[in-house]
Coordinates of C-alpha atoms in Angstrom, one line a residue:
Chain L
X1 CA 5.8 -36.6 -8.3
X2 CA 7.9 -34.5 -5.9
X3 CA 11.2 -35.6 -4.6
X4 CA 13.3 -33.7 -2.1
X5 CA 16.9 -34.5 -1.1
X6 CA 18.8 -33.0 1.9
X7 CA 17.0 -29.7 1.5
X8 CA 16.9 -26.8 3.9
X9 CA 13.9 -24.4 3.8
X10 CA 13.7 -20.9 5.1
X11 CA 14.3 -17.3 4.3
X12 CA 17.6 -16.5 6.0
X13 CA 18.0 -19.1 8.6
X14 CA 16.7 -22.6 8.0
X15 CA 13.3 -23.3 9.7
X16 CA 12.7 -26.7 8.2
X17 CA 14.9 -29.5 6.8
X18 CA 14.1 -32.6 4.8
X19 CA 16.5 -35.5 4.4
X20 CA 14.6 -37.5 1.8
X21 CA 11.0 -37.2 0.9
X22 CA 8.9 -38.5 -2.0
X23 CA 5.3 -37.5 -2.7
X24 CA 3.6 -39.7 -5.2
X25 CA 1.1 -39.0 -8.1
X26 CA -2.6 -39.7 -7.6
X27 CA -2.4 -38.8 -3.9
X28 CA -3.9 -35.9 -2.0
X29 CA -1.6 -35.1 0.9
X30 CA -2.5 -32.9 3.9
X31 CA 0.4 -31.0 5.4
X32 CA -0.1 -30.7 9.2
X33 CA 1.8 -28.4 11.6
X34 CA 1.2 -25.7 14.0
X35 CA 1.2 -22.0 13.1
X36 CA 4.6 -20.7 12.3
X37 CA 6.0 -24.2 11.8
X38 CA 7.0 -23.5 8.2
X39 CA 4.1 -24.9 6.2
X40 CA 3.8 -21.9 3.9
X41 CA 7.5 -21.6 3.5
X42 CA 7.6 -25.2 2.5
X43 CA 4.9 -24.8 -0.1
X44 CA 6.3 -21.5 -1.5
X45 CA 9.7 -23.2 -1.9
X46 CA 8.1 -26.1 -3.7
X47 CA 6.4 -23.6 -6.0
X48 CA 9.8 -22.0 -6.8
X49 CA 8.7 -18.6 -5.3
X50 CA 11.2 -18.9 -2.5
X51 CA 14.7 -20.4 -3.2
X52 CA 16.0 -23.4 -1.2
X53 CA 18.8 -22.6 1.3
X54 CA 20.6 -25.8 0.3
X55 CA 19.7 -29.1 -1.4
X56 CA 17.5 -29.8 -4.4
X57 CA 13.9 -30.3 -5.3
X58 CA 12.8 -32.3 -8.3
X59 CA 9.3 -32.2 -9.8
X60 CA 8.4 -34.8 -12.4
X61 CA 12.2 -35.5 -12.7
X62 CA 13.2 -31.9 -13.4
X63 CA 15.2 -29.8 -11.0
X64 CA 13.1 -26.9 -9.9
X65 CA 15.9 -24.4 -9.6
X66 CA 16.9 -24.8 -13.2
X67 CA 13.4 -24.1 -14.6
X68 CA 12.4 -20.9 -16.4
X69 CA 9.2 -19.2 -15.3
X70 CA 7.4 -20.8 -18.3
X71 CA 8.7 -24.3 -17.6
X72 CA 7.9 -24.0 -13.9
X73 CA 4.3 -22.9 -14.8
X74 CA 3.8 -26.2 -16.6
X75 CA 5.1 -28.2 -13.6
X76 CA 3.5 -26.6 -10.5
X77 CA 0.2 -24.8 -9.9
X78 CA -0.5 -22.9 -6.7
X79 CA -3.6 -21.9 -4.8
X80 CA -2.9 -19.3 -2.1
X81 CA -4.6 -18.7 1.2
X82 CA -5.9 -15.2 0.2
X83 CA -9.3 -15.0 -1.3
X84 CA -9.2 -13.7 -4.9
X85 CA -12.4 -11.6 -4.9
X86 CA -11.5 -9.8 -8.0
X87 CA -14.1 -7.4 -9.4
X88 CA -15.2 -7.9 -13.1
X89 CA -13.3 -11.2 -13.4
X90 CA -15.8 -13.9 -14.4
X91 CA -15.4 -17.5 -13.2
X92 CA -14.8 -18.7 -16.8
X93 CA -12.1 -16.0 -17.4
X94 CA -10.5 -16.9 -14.1
X95 CA -10.3 -20.6 -14.9
X96 CA -9.0 -19.8 -18.4
X97 CA -6.1 -17.9 -16.9
X98 CA -4.9 -21.3 -15.8
X99 CA -4.2 -21.9 -19.5
X100 CA -1.8 -18.9 -19.7
X101 CA 1.3 -21.2 -19.6
X102 CA 0.3 -22.7 -22.9
X103 CA -0.8 -19.6 -24.8
X104 CA 1.4 -17.6 -27.2
X105 CA 2.8 -14.1 -26.7
X106 CA -0.6 -12.5 -27.3
X107 CA -2.3 -14.7 -24.8
X108 CA -5.1 -15.9 -27.1
X109 CA -6.8 -19.1 -25.9
X110 CA -7.3 -22.0 -28.4
X111 CA -10.4 -24.2 -28.6
X112 CA -8.4 -26.8 -26.7
X113 CA -7.9 -24.3 -23.9
X114 CA -11.6 -23.5 -23.8
X115 CA -12.4 -27.2 -23.7
X116 CA -10.0 -27.8 -20.7
X117 CA -11.6 -24.9 -18.9
X118 CA -15.1 -26.2 -19.5
X119 CA -14.0 -29.6 -18.3
X120 CA -12.6 -28.2 -15.1
X121 CA -15.7 -26.1 -14.5
X122 CA -17.9 -29.3 -14.6
X123 CA -15.3 -31.3 -12.6
X124 CA -15.8 -28.8 -9.7
X125 CA -19.5 -28.3 -10.3
X126 CA -19.2 -24.7 -11.4
X127 CA -21.1 -24.8 -14.7
X128 CA -24.0 -22.7 -13.5
X129 CA -21.6 -20.0 -12.1
X130 CA -19.4 -19.6 -15.2
X131 CA -20.5 -16.1 -16.1
X132 CA -20.7 -14.8 -12.6
X133 CA -18.1 -12.4 -11.2
X134 CA -15.6 -13.9 -8.8
X135 CA -16.3 -11.1 -6.3
X136 CA -20.0 -12.1 -6.2
X137 CA -19.4 -15.7 -5.2
X138 CA -19.5 -17.2 -1.7
X139 CA -16.2 -18.2 -0.1
X140 CA -16.8 -21.9 -0.8
X141 CA -17.7 -21.3 -4.5
X142 CA -14.7 -19.0 -4.9
X143 CA -12.4 -21.7 -3.5
X144 CA -13.9 -24.3 -5.9
X145 CA -13.1 -21.8 -8.8
X146 CA -9.5 -21.5 -7.5
X147 CA -9.2 -25.4 -7.6
X148 CA -10.6 -25.4 -11.1
X149 CA -8.1 -22.8 -12.2
X150 CA -5.2 -24.7 -10.7
X151 CA -6.3 -28.0 -12.3
X152 CA -6.8 -26.2 -15.7
X153 CA -3.1 -25.5 -15.6
X154 CA -2.6 -29.3 -16.1
X155 CA 0.6 -29.5 -14.1
X156 CA 1.7 -32.8 -12.5
X157 CA 1.9 -31.0 -9.1
X158 CA -0.6 -28.7 -7.4
X159 CA 0.1 -27.0 -4.0
X160 CA -2.4 -25.2 -1.9
X161 CA -1.9 -23.1 1.2
X162 CA -4.7 -23.6 3.6
X163 CA -7.4 -23.8 1.0
X164 CA -10.2 -24.6 3.5
X165 CA -9.2 -22.0 6.1
X166 CA -12.1 -19.6 5.6
X167 CA -14.9 -22.2 5.1
X168 CA -17.5 -23.6 7.4
X169 CA -17.4 -27.2 8.5
X170 CA -19.9 -28.5 5.8
X171 CA -18.0 -26.7 3.1
X172 CA -14.6 -28.0 4.3
X173 CA -15.9 -31.6 4.2
X174 CA -17.4 -31.3 0.7
X175 CA -14.5 -29.4 -0.7
X176 CA -12.0 -31.9 0.6
X177 CA -13.9 -34.8 -0.9
X178 CA -14.4 -33.1 -4.3
X179 CA -10.6 -32.3 -4.2
X180 CA -9.7 -35.9 -3.3
X181 CA -11.8 -37.3 -6.2
X182 CA -10.4 -34.9 -8.7
X183 CA -6.8 -35.7 -7.5
X184 CA -7.3 -39.4 -7.9
X185 CA -9.1 -39.1 -11.2
X186 CA -6.5 -36.8 -12.7
X187 CA -3.5 -38.8 -11.2
X188 CA -1.9 -35.6 -9.9
X189 CA 0.2 -34.9 -6.9
X190 CA -1.8 -32.5 -4.7
X191 CA -0.4 -31.1 -1.4
X192 CA -2.5 -28.9 0.8
X193 CA -1.6 -27.4 4.2
X194 CA -4.3 -27.6 6.7
X195 CA -5.2 -27.6 10.4
X196 CA -8.1 -30.0 10.0
X197 CA -6.5 -33.2 11.2
X198 CA -9.8 -34.8 11.9
X199 CA -11.1 -34.2 8.4
X200 CA -8.0 -35.5 6.8
X201 CA -8.3 -38.7 8.8
X202 CA -12.0 -39.0 8.0
X203 CA -11.4 -38.5 4.2
X204 CA -8.4 -40.9 4.4
X205 CA -6.1 -38.2 3.0
X206 CA -2.4 -39.1 3.5
X207 CA -0.9 -37.0 6.2
X208 CA 2.5 -35.3 6.2
X209 CA 3.6 -33.7 9.4
X210 CA 6.1 -31.1 10.5
X211 CA 7.7 -32.4 13.7
X212 CA 8.1 -29.8 16.3
X213 CA 10.3 -31.7 18.6
X214 CA 12.8 -33.5 16.4
X215 CA 14.8 -31.1 14.3
X216 CA 11.8 -29.8 12.4
X217 CA 11.7 -32.4 9.8
X218 CA 8.8 -33.5 7.6
X219 CA 7.7 -37.1 7.4
X220 CA 4.7 -39.5 7.0
X221 CA 3.5 -40.6 10.4
X222 CA 2.5 -44.1 9.2
X223 CA 0.9 -46.3 11.7
X224 CA 0.6 -43.6 14.4
X225 CA -2.5 -42.8 16.3
X226 CA -4.3 -39.5 16.3
X227 CA -3.2 -38.7 19.8
X228 CA 0.5 -39.4 19.0
X229 CA 0.2 -37.1 15.9
X230 CA -1.2 -34.3 18.0
X231 CA 1.7 -34.4 20.5
X232 CA 4.2 -34.6 17.6
X233 CA 2.8 -31.9 15.4
X234 CA 1.0 -29.4 17.6
Chain K
X1 CA -20.5 -16.1 -22.8
X2 CA -22.7 -15.0 -25.7
X3 CA -24.3 -12.4 -23.5
X4 CA -20.9 -11.0 -22.5
X5 CA -19.8 -11.1 -26.2
X6 CA -22.9 -9.3 -27.4
X7 CA -22.5 -6.7 -24.7
X8 CA -18.9 -6.1 -25.7
X9 CA -19.7 -5.9 -29.5
X10 CA -22.6 -3.5 -28.8
X11 CA -20.5 -1.1 -26.7
X12 CA -17.5 -1.3 -29.0
X13 CA -19.7 -0.4 -31.9
X14 CA -21.4 2.4 -30.0
X15 CA -18.0 3.8 -28.8
X16 CA -16.5 3.7 -32.3
X17 CA -19.5 5.7 -33.5
X18 CA -19.2 8.1 -30.7
X19 CA -15.5 8.6 -31.3
X20 CA -16.0 9.3 -35.0
X21 CA -18.9 11.6 -34.2
X22 CA -16.8 13.5 -31.6
X23 CA -13.9 13.8 -34.0
X24 CA -15.9 15.4 -36.8
X25 CA -17.8 17.6 -34.3
X26 CA -14.5 18.8 -33.0
X27 CA -13.3 19.5 -36.5
X28 CA -16.4 21.6 -37.4
X29 CA -17.3 23.3 -34.2
X30 CA -15.6 26.7 -33.6
X31 CA -15.5 30.3 -34.4
X32 CA -15.2 29.8 -38.2
X33 CA -17.8 27.7 -40.1
X34 CA -15.9 25.2 -42.2
X35 CA -17.0 22.7 -44.7
X36 CA -16.0 19.1 -45.7
X37 CA -14.5 20.7 -48.8
X38 CA -12.1 22.7 -46.5
X39 CA -11.1 19.5 -44.8
X40 CA -10.5 17.5 -48.0
X41 CA -8.7 20.3 -49.9
X42 CA -6.8 21.4 -46.8
X43 CA -5.3 18.0 -46.4
X44 CA -4.8 16.9 -50.0
X45 CA -4.5 20.0 -52.2
X46 CA -3.7 22.8 -49.8
X47 CA -4.1 26.4 -51.0
X48 CA -2.7 28.9 -48.5
X49 CA -4.8 31.7 -49.9
X50 CA -8.1 30.0 -48.7
X51 CA -8.8 31.0 -45.1
X52 CA -11.1 28.0 -44.6
X53 CA -8.4 25.5 -45.7
X54 CA -5.8 27.3 -43.6
X55 CA -7.8 27.2 -40.5
X56 CA -8.6 23.5 -41.1
X57 CA -5.0 22.5 -41.8
X58 CA -3.2 24.6 -39.3
X59 CA -5.6 24.6 -36.4
X60 CA -8.6 22.3 -36.4
X61 CA -7.2 19.1 -37.9
X62 CA -4.0 19.0 -35.7
X63 CA -6.1 19.9 -32.7
X64 CA -8.6 17.1 -33.2
X65 CA -6.0 14.5 -34.0
X66 CA -4.1 15.6 -30.9
X67 CA -7.2 15.3 -28.7
X68 CA -8.0 11.9 -30.1
X69 CA -4.5 10.5 -29.6
X70 CA -3.8 12.2 -26.3
X71 CA -7.0 11.0 -24.8
X72 CA -6.4 7.5 -26.0
X73 CA -2.8 7.4 -24.8
X74 CA -3.4 8.8 -21.3
X75 CA -6.3 6.4 -20.8
X76 CA -4.2 3.4 -21.9
X77 CA -1.4 4.6 -19.5
X78 CA -3.9 4.8 -16.7
X79 CA -5.1 1.2 -17.4
X80 CA -1.5 -0.1 -17.4
X81 CA -0.7 1.7 -14.1
X82 CA -3.9 0.5 -12.5
X83 CA -3.1 -3.1 -13.3
X84 CA 0.6 -2.9 -12.7
X85 CA 0.1 -1.4 -9.2
X86 CA -3.1 -3.3 -8.5
X87 CA -4.8 0.0 -7.7
X88 CA -7.9 1.4 -9.3
X89 CA -6.9 4.9 -8.4
X90 CA -3.5 4.8 -10.2
X91 CA -2.8 6.9 -13.3
X92 CA 0.1 8.8 -14.8
X93 CA -1.0 12.1 -13.2
X94 CA -1.7 10.9 -9.6
X95 CA 1.4 8.8 -9.4
X96 CA 3.5 11.8 -10.3
X97 CA 4.7 10.5 -13.7
X98 CA 3.3 13.6 -15.4
X99 CA 4.9 15.7 -12.7
X100 CA 8.3 14.2 -13.7
X101 CA 7.7 15.3 -17.2
X102 CA 6.6 18.8 -16.1
X103 CA 9.7 19.2 -14.0
X104 CA 12.1 18.2 -16.8
X105 CA 10.3 20.4 -19.3
X106 CA 10.5 23.2 -16.8
X107 CA 14.2 22.7 -16.5
X108 CA 14.5 22.8 -20.2
X109 CA 12.3 25.8 -21.0
X110 CA 13.1 27.9 -18.0
X111 CA 16.8 27.6 -18.3
X112 CA 16.6 28.6 -21.9
X113 CA 18.9 26.0 -23.4
X114 CA 18.0 26.1 -27.1
X115 CA 18.1 22.3 -27.8
X116 CA 15.4 21.7 -25.1
X117 CA 13.1 24.3 -26.7
X118 CA 12.8 22.2 -29.9
X119 CA 10.3 19.4 -30.3
X120 CA 12.8 16.5 -30.0
X121 CA 14.4 18.2 -26.9
X122 CA 11.0 18.7 -25.2
X123 CA 9.9 15.1 -25.9
X124 CA 13.2 13.7 -24.7
X125 CA 13.0 15.8 -21.5
X126 CA 9.3 14.8 -20.9
X127 CA 10.2 11.1 -21.5
X128 CA 13.3 11.2 -19.2
X129 CA 11.1 12.8 -16.5
X130 CA 8.4 10.3 -16.9
X131 CA 10.7 7.3 -16.8
X132 CA 12.6 8.7 -13.8
X133 CA 9.5 9.3 -11.7
X134 CA 7.9 6.1 -13.0
X135 CA 11.0 4.2 -11.8
X136 CA 10.8 5.8 -8.4
X137 CA 7.2 4.9 -8.1
X138 CA 7.9 1.3 -9.3
X139 CA 10.8 1.0 -6.8
X140 CA 8.5 2.2 -4.0
X141 CA 5.7 -0.1 -5.0
X142 CA 8.0 -3.2 -4.5
X143 CA 8.4 -2.1 -0.9
X144 CA 5.0 -0.6 -0.2
X145 CA 2.1 -3.0 0.1
X146 CA -0.6 -0.5 0.9
X147 CA -2.5 1.0 -2.0
X148 CA -3.1 4.3 -0.3
X149 CA 0.6 4.7 0.7
X150 CA 1.6 4.4 -3.0
X151 CA -0.8 7.2 -4.0
X152 CA 0.7 9.3 -1.2
X153 CA 4.2 8.7 -2.6
X154 CA 2.9 9.8 -6.0
X155 CA 1.5 12.9 -4.3
X156 CA 4.8 13.7 -2.6
X157 CA 6.7 13.3 -5.9
X158 CA 4.2 15.8 -7.4
X159 CA 5.0 18.2 -4.5
X160 CA 8.7 17.8 -4.9
X161 CA 8.4 18.5 -8.6
X162 CA 6.1 21.4 -7.9
X163 CA 8.6 22.9 -5.4
X164 CA 11.5 22.7 -7.8
X165 CA 9.4 24.1 -10.6
X166 CA 8.4 27.1 -8.4
X167 CA 12.1 27.7 -7.6
X168 CA 12.9 27.7 -11.3
X169 CA 10.0 30.0 -12.1
X170 CA 11.3 32.5 -9.5
X171 CA 14.5 32.9 -11.4
X172 CA 13.0 32.8 -15.0
X173 CA 12.4 35.8 -17.2
X174 CA 8.9 37.0 -17.7
X175 CA 8.6 35.7 -21.2
X176 CA 9.9 32.2 -20.3
X177 CA 7.5 32.2 -17.3
X178 CA 4.5 33.0 -19.4
X179 CA 5.3 30.3 -22.0
X180 CA 5.8 27.7 -19.3
X181 CA 2.6 28.7 -17.4
X182 CA 0.6 28.4 -20.6
X183 CA 2.1 25.0 -21.2
X184 CA 1.0 23.8 -17.7
X185 CA -2.6 24.7 -18.4
X186 CA -2.7 22.1 -21.1
X187 CA -3.4 22.8 -24.7
X188 CA -4.3 20.7 -27.7
X189 CA -3.4 23.5 -30.0
X190 CA 0.4 23.3 -29.6
X191 CA 0.8 20.5 -32.1
X192 CA 1.2 22.0 -35.6
X193 CA 0.4 20.2 -38.8
X194 CA 4.1 19.4 -39.6
X195 CA 4.7 18.1 -36.0
X196 CA 1.7 15.8 -36.3
X197 CA 3.6 13.0 -38.0
X198 CA 6.2 12.6 -35.2
X199 CA 3.5 12.9 -32.5
X200 CA 1.3 10.3 -34.2
X201 CA 4.1 7.9 -34.9
X202 CA 5.4 7.8 -31.4
X203 CA 2.0 7.5 -29.8
X204 CA 0.7 4.9 -32.3
X205 CA 3.9 2.8 -31.8
X206 CA 3.4 3.0 -28.0
X207 CA -0.3 2.0 -28.3
X208 CA 0.4 -0.9 -30.7
X209 CA 3.1 -2.3 -28.5
X210 CA 0.5 -2.7 -25.8
X211 CA -0.8 -5.9 -27.5
X212 CA 2.3 -7.6 -26.1
X213 CA 1.2 -6.6 -22.6
X214 CA -2.3 -8.1 -22.8
X215 CA -1.3 -11.6 -21.5
X216 CA 0.8 -10.4 -18.6
X217 CA -1.8 -7.8 -17.6
X218 CA -4.5 -10.4 -17.6
X219 CA -2.4 -12.7 -15.4
X220 CA -1.4 -9.8 -13.1
X221 CA -5.0 -9.3 -12.1
X222 CA -4.4 -12.3 -9.8
X223 CA -1.4 -10.6 -8.1
X224 CA 2.3 -10.8 -8.8
X225 CA 2.9 -14.2 -7.2
X226 CA 0.2 -15.9 -9.2
X227 CA 1.2 -14.2 -12.4
X228 CA 4.8 -15.3 -11.9
X229 CA 3.5 -18.9 -11.3
X230 CA 1.5 -18.7 -14.5
X231 CA 4.8 -18.2 -16.4
X232 CA 5.0 -14.4 -16.5
X233 CA 8.4 -12.8 -16.2
X234 CA 7.4 -10.1 -13.7
X235 CA 10.6 -8.0 -13.9
X236 CA 10.6 -7.8 -17.7
X237 CA 6.9 -7.0 -17.6
X238 CA 7.3 -4.2 -15.1
X239 CA 10.2 -2.7 -17.1
X240 CA 8.3 -2.7 -20.4
X241 CA 5.1 -1.3 -18.9
X242 CA 6.9 1.6 -17.3
X243 CA 8.8 2.2 -20.6
X244 CA 5.6 2.2 -22.7
X245 CA 3.9 4.5 -20.1
X246 CA 6.8 6.9 -20.2
X247 CA 6.8 7.0 -24.0
X248 CA 3.0 7.6 -24.2
X249 CA 2.6 10.0 -21.3
X250 CA 5.9 11.7 -22.0
X251 CA 5.0 12.4 -25.6
X252 CA 1.5 13.6 -24.7
X253 CA 2.8 15.8 -21.9
X254 CA 5.5 17.3 -24.1
X255 CA 3.0 18.4 -26.7
X256 CA -0.1 19.1 -24.6
X257 CA 1.1 19.8 -21.1
X258 CA 0.0 17.8 -18.1
X259 CA -3.6 16.7 -18.5
X260 CA -5.2 15.5 -15.3
X261 CA -7.7 12.7 -14.5
X262 CA -8.3 11.3 -18.0
X263 CA -5.9 8.4 -17.2
X264 CA -7.5 7.8 -13.9
X265 CA -11.2 8.1 -14.8
X266 CA -11.4 6.5 -18.3
X267 CA -10.1 3.0 -17.5
X268 CA -12.6 2.8 -14.6
X269 CA -15.4 3.8 -16.9
X270 CA -14.3 1.0 -19.3
X271 CA -14.3 -1.6 -16.5
X272 CA -17.8 -0.5 -15.4
X273 CA -19.1 -0.6 -19.0
X274 CA -17.6 -3.9 -20.1
X275 CA -17.7 -5.7 -16.8
X276 CA -14.6 -7.7 -17.7
X277 CA -11.0 -8.1 -16.5
X278 CA -9.9 -9.0 -20.0
X279 CA -7.3 -6.4 -21.0
X280 CA -7.7 -6.9 -24.8
X281 CA -11.2 -5.5 -24.3
X282 CA -10.3 -3.0 -21.6
X283 CA -7.4 -1.6 -23.8
X284 CA -9.7 -1.1 -26.8
X285 CA -12.4 0.3 -24.6
X286 CA -10.0 2.8 -22.8
X287 CA -8.6 3.8 -26.2
X288 CA -12.0 4.7 -27.6
X289 CA -13.5 6.2 -24.4
X290 CA -10.3 8.2 -23.8
X291 CA -10.2 9.5 -27.4
X292 CA -13.9 10.6 -27.4
X293 CA -13.6 12.0 -23.9
X294 CA -10.9 14.4 -24.7
X295 CA -12.5 15.3 -28.1
X296 CA -15.8 16.0 -26.3
X297 CA -13.9 18.1 -23.8
X298 CA -12.4 20.1 -26.6
X299 CA -15.8 20.6 -28.3
X300 CA -17.0 22.0 -25.0
X301 CA -14.0 24.3 -24.8
X302 CA -14.7 25.6 -28.3
X303 CA -18.3 26.1 -27.6
X304 CA -17.5 28.1 -24.4
X305 CA -14.7 30.1 -26.1
X306 CA -16.9 33.1 -27.1
X307 CA -17.8 33.6 -23.4
X308 CA -14.6 32.6 -21.5
X309 CA -11.5 30.6 -22.1
X310 CA -11.2 27.2 -20.2
X311 CA -7.8 25.5 -20.2
X312 CA -8.0 21.7 -21.0
X313 CA -6.4 20.7 -17.7
X314 CA -9.1 22.7 -15.8
X315 CA -12.0 21.1 -17.7
X316 CA -10.7 17.5 -17.5
X317 CA -10.2 18.1 -13.7
X318 CA -13.7 19.5 -13.4
X319 CA -15.2 16.4 -15.1
X320 CA -12.7 13.8 -13.9
X321 CA -12.4 14.6 -10.2
X322 CA -16.1 14.1 -9.4
X323 CA -16.0 10.7 -11.2
X324 CA -13.1 9.8 -9.0
X325 CA -14.9 10.9 -5.8
X326 CA -17.9 8.8 -6.8
X327 CA -15.6 5.8 -7.3
X328 CA -13.9 6.3 -3.9
X329 CA -17.3 6.6 -2.2
X330 CA -18.6 3.5 -4.0
X331 CA -15.5 1.5 -3.2
X332 CA -14.7 2.4 0.4
X333 CA -18.2 2.8 1.9

């Protein structure tokens, strides 16, 4: 669970502010807002990569700003918007990297780590691709592998910056529904930023919007119609 | 998984065999025909009156051990640099780290301060030069995102070092100049039997400490942001990587002179051979390929010696540079 209190987001000047926001476990949340509205900044701050300007963020009851890298790596996992087409890295090795927060100083994986990785490979239907190089996969397959890696990290919170941006319509739909099932099944709190409002509504993903008019706050537009959302968020 | 494992085991076995073969070939190829007896007696019950034992103990053995360790060290340095800077064309030579060592060794040997002419002084200077230039490259890399620009910074560092060295050379005496010029050509023969212990200890410690870098190196393949989110302390990691690189490449450069392209070419060969991004495998692979590569280079030099003298640095460039050109053509075409 993520809880945010009176927090300002931004690099030097605040570009976003949140008075009070809670995002529950077991939900897939779509973060909507136009380009430059601060979606990436919001997610990077929740990861701990960018510090907050003021206020505090708690993840699973722990204050993010007081976490060491290691503690943080067991609380939040992140999937970026860039495609990781890394040569010579196999899908299995890639997913196993999600277990790094739990390995010792030499980075050796235990049998338990291997089992988690295998489980995630089948959760995201990647068993047949396990020995293939990441660079050889299609965009959709590579994104599934990125999901599997993030889930293998076994953190209560997973954040994704436009994970469906480079995919075709069919892939977007199937990826979102796979992601939603995995989120509900694992009872995690997953937040993705996206421009695909229609798909979010279709998949009944809860929507979080960045309001452009009113002080740039973030809130759940409960009970609003699609047309109202479009005027508020785009 | 099993296919990948078998492939790795097969190649490791083959490489180990190749390294041992190259090592003994390097020991026994040369102007004098030596025997196993010379090797054994030369090392364990040395008799100065026996020419065979003398040649083995004072020339061949130190030279082969130096080739093995220098090749392994430079290759491991190259692998560390390539992953740290996320750039397959990085290496201690192209990034100017060897130039830093050369510059400081030049300052020491061309100004004729006696402390800097001794082993410890030379190693210290080469280390300081490596860590200074390594630091500059590291500092630049935090600001520069482009891979090619970083290589250009390395090139410029090399030019600056070169210009300063030329200035020093212009004012040096003929004798100092000759000694320094010989050093820059690279030589595996400068390590004497009694220096071998210090050289081996420094290099072995540097190589062994790499096991602590395996985990961060593996995570860093995903980029610095992801590595940090996987729990890696990036600043610590950067510092230790540059430190280990400086120890390894500094020590090797102090004893052997700047040796080009081994650090760049070998890790790429290891990646192509093993087809993995797992650094425990890549480190072992680079170690063995690097060791046998420099040993094989030295065997070639010894075989050519009756006809003409080829400096190490010239031969590694002649073999290494075409490999790099192939890599670039393959990558950016």
